[in-house]
Amino acid sequence: MKLEMKGIFGKEYVMTTLESTISMIRVLPESDLAEVQNFARKLIQKREAKCPFALKSREDIYRDLEIAHKQITSGECQDAGEFIAEVRKEYGI
């Protein structure tokens, strides 16, 4: 991808995706750079793992586990054996 820009003397030039990305990153505060770095790390891990799903952070996993624990405690879940029996019946397995 190329981005057309005007230089400091009004002359037009084409910026590559890398140049454009670097120019945006240069003006970000440190806290935003940490978020960009975290996103890039997840993107690389996802590609290396050939994973079709979004990777979760440790905080996301702990939050999901906490929600699941609360659901189990309040009875908002189905017994795994019952669920498997329903799936088998539905698909004739």
mmCIF file of N, CA, C and O in Angstrom:
data_model
loop_
_atom_site.group_PDB
_atom_site.id
_atom_site.type_symbol
_atom_site.label_atom_id
_atom_site.label_comp_id
_atom_site.label_asym_id
_atom_site.label_seq_id
_atom_site.Cartn_x
_atom_site.Cartn_y
_atom_site.Cartn_z
ATOM 1 N N MET A 1 0.839 -1.168 0.000
ATOM 2 C CA MET A 1 0.000 0.000 0.000
ATOM 3 C C MET A 1 0.886 1.234 0.000
ATOM 4 O O MET A 1 1.882 1.301 0.690
ATOM 5 N N LYS A 2 0.513 2.203 -0.750
ATOM 6 C CA LYS A 2 1.297 3.429 -0.826
ATOM 7 C C LYS A 2 0.393 4.602 -0.470
ATOM 8 O O LYS A 2 -0.790 4.618 -0.782
ATOM 9 N N LEU A 3 0.949 5.590 0.191
ATOM 10 C CA LEU A 3 0.212 6.762 0.619
ATOM 11 C C LEU A 3 0.869 7.986 0.011
ATOM 12 O O LEU A 3 2.068 8.206 0.183
ATOM 13 N N GLU A 4 0.104 8.777 -0.726
ATOM 14 C CA GLU A 4 0.668 9.977 -1.336
ATOM 15 C C GLU A 4 0.671 11.099 -0.307
ATOM 16 O O GLU A 4 -0.319 11.351 0.359
ATOM 17 N N MET A 5 1.816 11.752 -0.193
ATOM 18 C CA MET A 5 1.993 12.815 0.801
ATOM 19 C C MET A 5 2.631 14.026 0.132
ATOM 20 O O MET A 5 3.230 13.930 -0.933
ATOM 21 N N LYS A 6 2.544 15.166 0.783
ATOM 22 C CA LYS A 6 3.252 16.360 0.337
ATOM 23 C C LYS A 6 4.408 16.582 1.296
ATOM 24 O O LYS A 6 4.232 16.540 2.510
ATOM 25 N N GLY A 7 5.575 16.785 0.732
ATOM 26 C CA GLY A 7 6.761 17.011 1.533
ATOM 27 C C GLY A 7 6.807 18.428 2.074
ATOM 28 O O GLY A 7 5.909 19.239 1.853
ATOM 29 N N ILE A 8 7.885 18.762 2.750
ATOM 30 C CA ILE A 8 7.991 20.068 3.378
ATOM 31 C C ILE A 8 8.098 21.206 2.360
ATOM 32 O O ILE A 8 7.789 22.340 2.666
ATOM 33 N N PHE A 9 8.486 20.897 1.133
ATOM 34 C CA PHE A 9 8.581 21.925 0.102
ATOM 35 C C PHE A 9 7.409 21.856 -0.875
ATOM 36 O O PHE A 9 7.467 22.419 -1.951
ATOM 37 N N GLY A 10 6.340 21.139 -0.492
ATOM 38 C CA GLY A 10 5.165 21.045 -1.328
ATOM 39 C C GLY A 10 5.264 20.009 -2.429
ATOM 40 O O GLY A 10 4.338 19.823 -3.193
ATOM 41 N N LYS A 11 6.402 19.332 -2.523
ATOM 42 C CA LYS A 11 6.599 18.318 -3.543
ATOM 43 C C LYS A 11 5.936 17.014 -3.085
ATOM 44 O O LYS A 11 6.068 16.601 -1.939
ATOM 45 N N GLU A 12 5.201 16.374 -4.007
ATOM 46 C CA GLU A 12 4.517 15.140 -3.652
ATOM 47 C C GLU A 12 5.476 13.955 -3.685
ATOM 48 O O GLU A 12 6.379 13.909 -4.513
ATOM 49 N N TYR A 13 5.275 13.033 -2.776
ATOM 50 C CA TYR A 13 6.025 11.790 -2.774
ATOM 51 C C TYR A 13 5.131 10.688 -2.238
ATOM 52 O O TYR A 13 4.099 10.948 -1.634
ATOM 53 N N VAL A 14 5.525 9.461 -2.478
ATOM 54 C CA VAL A 14 4.731 8.312 -2.060
ATOM 55 C C VAL A 14 5.396 7.673 -0.852
ATOM 56 O O VAL A 14 6.580 7.390 -0.850
ATOM 57 N N MET A 15 4.580 7.469 0.184
ATOM 58 C CA MET A 15 5.058 6.858 1.416
ATOM 59 C C MET A 15 4.654 5.384 1.413
ATOM 60 O O MET A 15 3.512 5.059 1.118
ATOM 61 N N THR A 16 5.572 4.502 1.725
ATOM 62 C CA THR A 16 5.241 3.080 1.822
ATOM 63 C C THR A 16 4.427 2.844 3.093
ATOM 64 O O THR A 16 4.355 3.710 3.972
ATOM 65 N N THR A 17 3.836 1.669 3.195
ATOM 66 C CA THR A 17 3.073 1.321 4.396
ATOM 67 C C THR A 17 3.974 1.373 5.624
ATOM 68 O O THR A 17 3.572 1.884 6.672
ATOM 69 N N LEU A 18 5.187 0.876 5.497
ATOM 70 C CA LEU A 18 6.123 0.893 6.617
ATOM 71 C C LEU A 18 6.437 2.325 7.041
ATOM 72 O O LEU A 18 6.391 2.657 8.224
ATOM 73 N N GLU A 19 6.744 3.183 6.074
ATOM 74 C CA GLU A 19 7.052 4.581 6.398
ATOM 75 C C GLU A 19 5.862 5.274 7.056
ATOM 76 O O GLU A 19 6.023 6.017 8.024
ATOM 77 N N SER A 20 4.683 5.008 6.540
ATOM 78 C CA SER A 20 3.469 5.605 7.099
ATOM 79 C C SER A 20 3.233 5.124 8.528
ATOM 80 O O SER A 20 2.909 5.911 9.418
ATOM 81 N N THR A 21 3.420 3.828 8.748
ATOM 82 C CA THR A 21 3.226 3.255 10.083
ATOM 83 C C THR A 21 4.232 3.838 11.061
ATOM 84 O O THR A 21 3.874 4.230 12.178
ATOM 85 N N ILE A 22 5.479 3.921 10.651
ATOM 86 C CA ILE A 22 6.519 4.475 11.522
ATOM 87 C C ILE A 22 6.233 5.931 11.849
ATOM 88 O O ILE A 22 6.386 6.367 12.990
ATOM 89 N N SER A 23 5.768 6.696 10.860
ATOM 90 C CA SER A 23 5.479 8.103 11.120
ATOM 91 C C SER A 23 4.344 8.260 12.126
ATOM 92 O O SER A 23 4.356 9.180 12.943
ATOM 93 N N MET A 24 3.366 7.360 12.101
ATOM 94 C CA MET A 24 2.276 7.422 13.080
ATOM 95 C C MET A 24 2.772 7.010 14.463
ATOM 96 O O MET A 24 2.406 7.614 15.472
ATOM 97 N N ILE A 25 3.600 5.975 14.508
ATOM 98 C CA ILE A 25 4.101 5.469 15.790
ATOM 99 C C ILE A 25 4.975 6.509 16.489
ATOM 100 O O ILE A 25 4.952 6.618 17.711
ATOM 101 N N ARG A 26 5.689 7.284 15.733
ATOM 102 C CA ARG A 26 6.592 8.287 16.333
ATOM 103 C C ARG A 26 5.865 9.311 17.192
ATOM 104 O O ARG A 26 6.461 9.887 18.090
ATOM 105 N N VAL A 27 4.606 9.562 16.930
ATOM 106 C CA VAL A 27 3.889 10.593 17.684
ATOM 107 C C VAL A 27 3.057 10.034 18.832
ATOM 108 O O VAL A 27 2.447 10.794 19.576
ATOM 109 N N LEU A 28 3.034 8.711 18.987
ATOM 110 C CA LEU A 28 2.233 8.099 20.041
ATOM 111 C C LEU A 28 2.931 8.170 21.396
ATOM 112 O O LEU A 28 4.149 8.040 21.484
ATOM 113 N N PRO A 29 2.156 8.341 22.470
ATOM 114 C CA PRO A 29 2.750 8.287 23.808
ATOM 115 C C PRO A 29 3.144 6.846 24.150
ATOM 116 O O PRO A 29 2.664 5.895 23.528
ATOM 117 N N GLU A 30 3.979 6.697 25.151
ATOM 118 C CA GLU A 30 4.507 5.383 25.544
ATOM 119 C C GLU A 30 3.401 4.380 25.844
ATOM 120 O O GLU A 30 3.502 3.215 25.466
ATOM 121 N N SER A 31 2.322 4.817 26.491
ATOM 122 C CA SER A 31 1.231 3.885 26.826
ATOM 123 C C SER A 31 0.586 3.312 25.562
ATOM 124 O O SER A 31 0.246 2.132 25.515
ATOM 125 N N ASP A 32 0.426 4.129 24.534
ATOM 126 C CA ASP A 32 -0.141 3.644 23.276
ATOM 127 C C ASP A 32 0.840 2.730 22.552
ATOM 128 O O ASP A 32 0.426 1.763 21.916
ATOM 129 N N LEU A 33 2.123 3.020 22.661
ATOM 130 C CA LEU A 33 3.129 2.171 22.026
ATOM 131 C C LEU A 33 3.098 0.766 22.635
ATOM 132 O O LEU A 33 3.263 -0.222 21.924
ATOM 133 N N ALA A 34 2.862 0.692 23.939
ATOM 134 C CA ALA A 34 2.771 -0.611 24.598
ATOM 135 C C ALA A 34 1.582 -1.397 24.039
ATOM 136 O O ALA A 34 1.682 -2.605 23.824
ATOM 137 N N GLU A 35 0.461 -0.721 23.786
ATOM 138 C CA GLU A 35 -0.709 -1.392 23.208
ATOM 139 C C GLU A 35 -0.428 -1.861 21.785
ATOM 140 O O GLU A 35 -0.821 -2.958 21.396
ATOM 141 N N VAL A 36 0.254 -1.023 20.999
ATOM 142 C CA VAL A 36 0.611 -1.397 19.629
ATOM 143 C C VAL A 36 1.528 -2.613 19.649
ATOM 144 O O VAL A 36 1.348 -3.561 18.883
ATOM 145 N N GLN A 37 2.494 -2.604 20.544
ATOM 146 C CA GLN A 37 3.429 -3.721 20.662
ATOM 147 C C GLN A 37 2.697 -5.004 21.061
ATOM 148 O O GLN A 37 2.946 -6.077 20.501
ATOM 149 N N ASN A 38 1.766 -4.900 22.000
ATOM 150 C CA ASN A 38 0.997 -6.072 22.439
ATOM 151 C C ASN A 38 0.158 -6.618 21.287
ATOM 152 O O ASN A 38 0.099 -7.828 21.073
ATOM 153 N N PHE A 39 -0.473 -5.740 20.520
ATOM 154 C CA PHE A 39 -1.269 -6.174 19.376
ATOM 155 C C PHE A 39 -0.390 -6.862 18.336
ATOM 156 O O PHE A 39 -0.737 -7.917 17.810
ATOM 157 N N ALA A 40 0.766 -6.262 18.044
ATOM 158 C CA ALA A 40 1.673 -6.839 17.053
ATOM 159 C C ALA A 40 2.154 -8.218 17.504
ATOM 160 O O ALA A 40 2.236 -9.156 16.707
ATOM 161 N N ARG A 41 2.440 -8.359 18.789
ATOM 162 C CA ARG A 41 2.893 -9.645 19.328
ATOM 163 C C ARG A 41 1.799 -10.704 19.140
ATOM 164 O O ARG A 41 2.070 -11.819 18.703
ATOM 165 N N LYS A 42 0.543 -10.340 19.458
ATOM 166 C CA LYS A 42 -0.561 -11.281 19.286
ATOM 167 C C LYS A 42 -0.755 -11.654 17.817
ATOM 168 O O LYS A 42 -1.015 -12.800 17.485
ATOM 169 N N LEU A 43 -0.627 -10.680 16.940
ATOM 170 C CA LEU A 43 -0.776 -10.933 15.510
ATOM 171 C C LEU A 43 0.295 -11.903 15.022
ATOM 172 O O LEU A 43 0.000 -12.856 14.292
ATOM 173 N N ILE A 44 1.525 -11.707 15.447
ATOM 174 C CA ILE A 44 2.622 -12.594 15.058
ATOM 175 C C ILE A 44 2.401 -13.999 15.611
ATOM 176 O O ILE A 44 2.561 -14.989 14.908
ATOM 177 N N GLN A 45 1.995 -14.097 16.886
ATOM 178 C CA GLN A 45 1.747 -15.409 17.489
ATOM 179 C C GLN A 45 0.626 -16.129 16.754
ATOM 180 O O GLN A 45 0.704 -17.330 16.515
ATOM 181 N N LYS A 46 -0.415 -15.398 16.402
ATOM 182 C CA LYS A 46 -1.546 -15.999 15.694
ATOM 183 C C LYS A 46 -1.101 -16.542 14.341
ATOM 184 O O LYS A 46 -1.467 -17.639 13.946
ATOM 185 N N ARG A 47 -0.292 -15.771 13.628
ATOM 186 C CA ARG A 47 0.188 -16.227 12.318
ATOM 187 C C ARG A 47 1.111 -17.431 12.449
ATOM 188 O O ARG A 47 1.028 -18.362 11.662
ATOM 189 N N GLU A 48 1.991 -17.395 13.428
ATOM 190 C CA GLU A 48 2.921 -18.506 13.615
ATOM 191 C C GLU A 48 2.184 -19.782 14.009
ATOM 192 O O GLU A 48 2.563 -20.869 13.609
ATOM 193 N N ALA A 49 1.133 -19.641 14.785
ATOM 194 C CA ALA A 49 0.360 -20.800 15.223
ATOM 195 C C ALA A 49 -0.674 -21.222 14.185
ATOM 196 O O ALA A 49 -1.318 -22.249 14.340
ATOM 197 N N LYS A 50 -0.834 -20.404 13.154
ATOM 198 C CA LYS A 50 -1.873 -20.631 12.140
ATOM 199 C C LYS A 50 -3.226 -20.833 12.830
ATOM 200 O O LYS A 50 -3.994 -21.714 12.485
ATOM 201 N N CYS A 51 -3.462 -19.991 13.814
ATOM 202 C CA CYS A 51 -4.665 -20.072 14.630
ATOM 203 C C CYS A 51 -5.754 -19.169 14.054
ATOM 204 O O CYS A 51 -5.537 -17.980 13.878
ATOM 205 N N PRO A 52 -6.932 -19.721 13.778
ATOM 206 C CA PRO A 52 -8.008 -18.901 13.221
ATOM 207 C C PRO A 52 -8.734 -18.054 14.261
ATOM 208 O O PRO A 52 -9.543 -17.217 13.917
ATOM 209 N N PHE A 53 -8.431 -18.274 15.536
ATOM 210 C CA PHE A 53 -9.115 -17.555 16.599
ATOM 211 C C PHE A 53 -8.205 -16.499 17.200
ATOM 212 O O PHE A 53 -6.987 -16.641 17.212
ATOM 213 N N ALA A 54 -8.809 -15.463 17.736
ATOM 214 C CA ALA A 54 -8.033 -14.413 18.403
ATOM 215 C C ALA A 54 -7.389 -14.993 19.661
ATOM 216 O O ALA A 54 -8.031 -15.739 20.399
ATOM 217 N N LEU A 55 -6.119 -14.668 19.873
ATOM 218 C CA LEU A 55 -5.436 -15.123 21.074
ATOM 219 C C LEU A 55 -5.868 -14.254 22.246
ATOM 220 O O LEU A 55 -6.106 -13.072 22.095
ATOM 221 N N LYS A 56 -5.968 -14.857 23.413
ATOM 222 C CA LYS A 56 -6.414 -14.137 24.598
ATOM 223 C C LYS A 56 -5.236 -13.845 25.510
ATOM 224 O O LYS A 56 -4.308 -14.640 25.622
ATOM 225 N N SER A 57 -5.341 -12.712 26.177
ATOM 226 C CA SER A 57 -4.327 -12.368 27.168
ATOM 227 C C SER A 57 -4.603 -13.151 28.451
ATOM 228 O O SER A 57 -5.686 -13.712 28.644
ATOM 229 N N ARG A 58 -3.636 -13.161 29.324
ATOM 230 C CA ARG A 58 -3.794 -13.841 30.612
ATOM 231 C C ARG A 58 -4.978 -13.244 31.375
ATOM 232 O O ARG A 58 -5.776 -13.963 31.976
ATOM 233 N N GLU A 59 -5.113 -11.918 31.322
ATOM 234 C CA GLU A 59 -6.217 -11.248 32.010
ATOM 235 C C GLU A 59 -7.564 -11.696 31.446
ATOM 236 O O GLU A 59 -8.521 -11.920 32.191
ATOM 237 N N ASP A 60 -7.652 -11.821 30.110
ATOM 238 C CA ASP A 60 -8.894 -12.281 29.483
ATOM 239 C C ASP A 60 -9.236 -13.700 29.924
ATOM 240 O O ASP A 60 -10.399 -14.011 30.206
ATOM 241 N N ILE A 61 -8.233 -14.555 29.995
ATOM 242 C CA ILE A 61 -8.462 -15.950 30.404
ATOM 243 C C ILE A 61 -8.943 -15.998 31.848
ATOM 244 O O ILE A 61 -9.912 -16.695 32.170
ATOM 245 N N TYR A 62 -8.294 -15.237 32.739
ATOM 246 C CA TYR A 62 -8.714 -15.215 34.144
ATOM 247 C C TYR A 62 -10.127 -14.667 34.287
ATOM 248 O O TYR A 62 -10.910 -15.168 35.087
ATOM 249 N N ARG A 63 -10.466 -13.640 33.510
ATOM 250 C CA ARG A 63 -11.814 -13.071 33.556
ATOM 251 C C ARG A 63 -12.839 -14.125 33.099
ATOM 252 O O ARG A 63 -13.877 -14.303 33.728
ATOM 253 N N ASP A 64 -12.518 -14.836 32.002
ATOM 254 C CA ASP A 64 -13.421 -15.886 31.511
ATOM 255 C C ASP A 64 -13.596 -16.999 32.545
ATOM 256 O O ASP A 64 -14.704 -17.519 32.733
ATOM 257 N N LEU A 65 -12.496 -17.366 33.213
ATOM 258 C CA LEU A 65 -12.578 -18.401 34.247
ATOM 259 C C LEU A 65 -13.430 -17.948 35.426
ATOM 260 O O LEU A 65 -14.215 -18.728 35.984
ATOM 261 N N GLU A 66 -13.292 -16.680 35.798
ATOM 262 C CA GLU A 66 -14.096 -16.137 36.896
ATOM 263 C C GLU A 66 -15.588 -16.163 36.533
ATOM 264 O O GLU A 66 -16.426 -16.554 37.349
ATOM 265 N N ILE A 67 -15.906 -15.773 35.306
ATOM 266 C CA ILE A 67 -17.305 -15.805 34.840
ATOM 267 C C ILE A 67 -17.821 -17.235 34.845
ATOM 268 O O ILE A 67 -18.929 -17.507 35.320
ATOM 269 N N ALA A 68 -17.024 -18.170 34.338
ATOM 270 C CA ALA A 68 -17.433 -19.578 34.297
ATOM 271 C C ALA A 68 -17.673 -20.115 35.703
ATOM 272 O O ALA A 68 -18.643 -20.840 35.947
ATOM 273 N N HIS A 69 -16.791 -19.753 36.640
ATOM 274 C CA HIS A 69 -16.948 -20.210 38.025
ATOM 275 C C HIS A 69 -18.258 -19.686 38.605
ATOM 276 O O HIS A 69 -18.994 -20.430 39.266
ATOM 277 N N LYS A 70 -18.567 -18.414 38.363
ATOM 278 C CA LYS A 70 -19.823 -17.837 38.859
ATOM 279 C C LYS A 70 -21.031 -18.533 38.228
ATOM 280 O O LYS A 70 -22.034 -18.779 38.905
ATOM 281 N N GLN A 71 -20.932 -18.869 36.945
ATOM 282 C CA GLN A 71 -22.034 -19.558 36.267
ATOM 283 C C GLN A 71 -22.247 -20.954 36.850
ATOM 284 O O GLN A 71 -23.381 -21.395 37.044
ATOM 285 N N ILE A 72 -21.163 -21.655 37.127
ATOM 286 C CA ILE A 72 -21.263 -22.989 37.717
ATOM 287 C C ILE A 72 -21.891 -22.895 39.105
ATOM 288 O O ILE A 72 -22.798 -23.657 39.447
ATOM 289 N N THR A 73 -21.418 -21.938 39.903
ATOM 290 C CA THR A 73 -21.919 -21.756 41.261
ATOM 291 C C THR A 73 -23.414 -21.448 41.277
ATOM 292 O O THR A 73 -24.152 -21.934 42.128
ATOM 293 N N SER A 74 -23.874 -20.652 40.310
ATOM 294 C CA SER A 74 -25.292 -20.267 40.280
ATOM 295 C C SER A 74 -26.149 -21.251 39.490
ATOM 296 O O SER A 74 -27.345 -21.029 39.315
ATOM 297 N N GLY A 75 -25.531 -22.328 38.990
ATOM 298 C CA GLY A 75 -26.289 -23.352 38.271
ATOM 299 C C GLY A 75 -26.624 -22.989 36.840
ATOM 300 O O GLY A 75 -27.546 -23.546 36.252
ATOM 301 N N GLU A 76 -25.894 -22.056 36.261
ATOM 302 C CA GLU A 76 -26.158 -21.627 34.881
ATOM 303 C C GLU A 76 -25.412 -22.485 33.860
ATOM 304 O O GLU A 76 -25.033 -21.995 32.800
ATOM 305 N N CYS A 77 -25.197 -23.731 34.162
ATOM 306 C CA CYS A 77 -24.470 -24.579 33.219
ATOM 307 C C CYS A 77 -25.177 -25.927 33.085
ATOM 308 O O CYS A 77 -26.026 -26.287 33.889
ATOM 309 N N GLN A 78 -24.814 -26.638 32.052
ATOM 310 C CA GLN A 78 -25.409 -27.941 31.786
ATOM 311 C C GLN A 78 -24.358 -29.008 32.052
ATOM 312 O O GLN A 78 -23.173 -28.824 31.739
ATOM 313 N N ASP A 79 -24.779 -30.116 32.604
ATOM 314 C CA ASP A 79 -23.891 -31.238 32.846
ATOM 315 C C ASP A 79 -23.284 -31.698 31.515
ATOM 316 O O ASP A 79 -24.005 -31.832 30.513
ATOM 317 N N ALA A 80 -21.996 -31.920 31.477
ATOM 318 C CA ALA A 80 -21.311 -32.305 30.238
ATOM 319 C C ALA A 80 -21.854 -33.610 29.671
ATOM 320 O O ALA A 80 -22.024 -33.742 28.454
ATOM 321 N N GLY A 81 -22.147 -34.568 30.533
ATOM 322 C CA GLY A 81 -22.694 -35.848 30.070
ATOM 323 C C GLY A 81 -24.044 -35.668 29.384
ATOM 324 O O GLY A 81 -24.311 -36.278 28.341
ATOM 325 N N GLU A 82 -24.900 -34.823 29.964
ATOM 326 C CA GLU A 82 -26.201 -34.537 29.362
ATOM 327 C C GLU A 82 -26.039 -33.859 28.003
ATOM 328 O O GLU A 82 -26.744 -34.185 27.043
ATOM 329 N N PHE A 83 -25.117 -32.907 27.951
ATOM 330 C CA PHE A 83 -24.882 -32.186 26.698
ATOM 331 C C PHE A 83 -24.421 -33.140 25.597
ATOM 332 O O PHE A 83 -24.929 -33.117 24.475
ATOM 333 N N ILE A 84 -23.473 -34.007 25.917
ATOM 334 C CA ILE A 84 -22.960 -34.959 24.929
ATOM 335 C C ILE A 84 -24.066 -35.906 24.470
ATOM 336 O O ILE A 84 -24.186 -36.212 23.281
ATOM 337 N N ALA A 85 -24.911 -36.336 25.418
ATOM 338 C CA ALA A 85 -26.024 -37.219 25.063
ATOM 339 C C ALA A 85 -26.977 -36.520 24.091
ATOM 340 O O ALA A 85 -27.453 -37.122 23.117
ATOM 341 N N GLU A 86 -27.240 -35.212 24.326
ATOM 342 C CA GLU A 86 -28.121 -34.448 23.437
ATOM 343 C C GLU A 86 -27.513 -34.317 22.046
ATOM 344 O O GLU A 86 -28.211 -34.438 21.034
ATOM 345 N N VAL A 87 -26.220 -34.049 21.981
ATOM 346 C CA VAL A 87 -25.539 -33.902 20.692
ATOM 347 C C VAL A 87 -25.559 -35.231 19.937
ATOM 348 O O VAL A 87 -25.833 -35.263 18.733
ATOM 349 N N ARG A 88 -25.283 -36.307 20.628
ATOM 350 C CA ARG A 88 -25.316 -37.640 19.996
ATOM 351 C C ARG A 88 -26.704 -37.942 19.429
ATOM 352 O O ARG A 88 -26.846 -38.444 18.327
ATOM 353 N N LYS A 89 -27.732 -37.651 20.223
ATOM 354 C CA LYS A 89 -29.100 -37.898 19.786
ATOM 355 C C LYS A 89 -29.441 -37.023 18.571
ATOM 356 O O LYS A 89 -30.009 -37.507 17.587
ATOM 357 N N GLU A 90 -29.057 -35.741 18.653
ATOM 358 C CA GLU A 90 -29.372 -34.805 17.563
ATOM 359 C C GLU A 90 -28.711 -35.213 16.252
ATOM 360 O O GLU A 90 -29.294 -35.087 15.179
ATOM 361 N N TYR A 91 -27.484 -35.695 16.312
ATOM 362 C CA TYR A 91 -26.743 -36.049 15.092
ATOM 363 C C TYR A 91 -26.729 -37.549 14.806
ATOM 364 O O TYR A 91 -26.061 -37.996 13.881
ATOM 365 N N GLY A 92 -27.442 -38.307 15.601
ATOM 366 C CA GLY A 92 -27.530 -39.743 15.355
ATOM 367 C C GLY A 92 -26.206 -40.465 15.519
ATOM 368 O O GLY A 92 -25.885 -41.405 14.788
ATOM 369 N N ILE A 93 -25.467 -40.072 16.492
ATOM 370 C CA ILE A 93 -24.146 -40.674 16.729
ATOM 371 C C ILE A 93 -24.262 -41.802 17.735
ATOM 372 O O ILE A 93 -24.867 -41.692 18.746
#
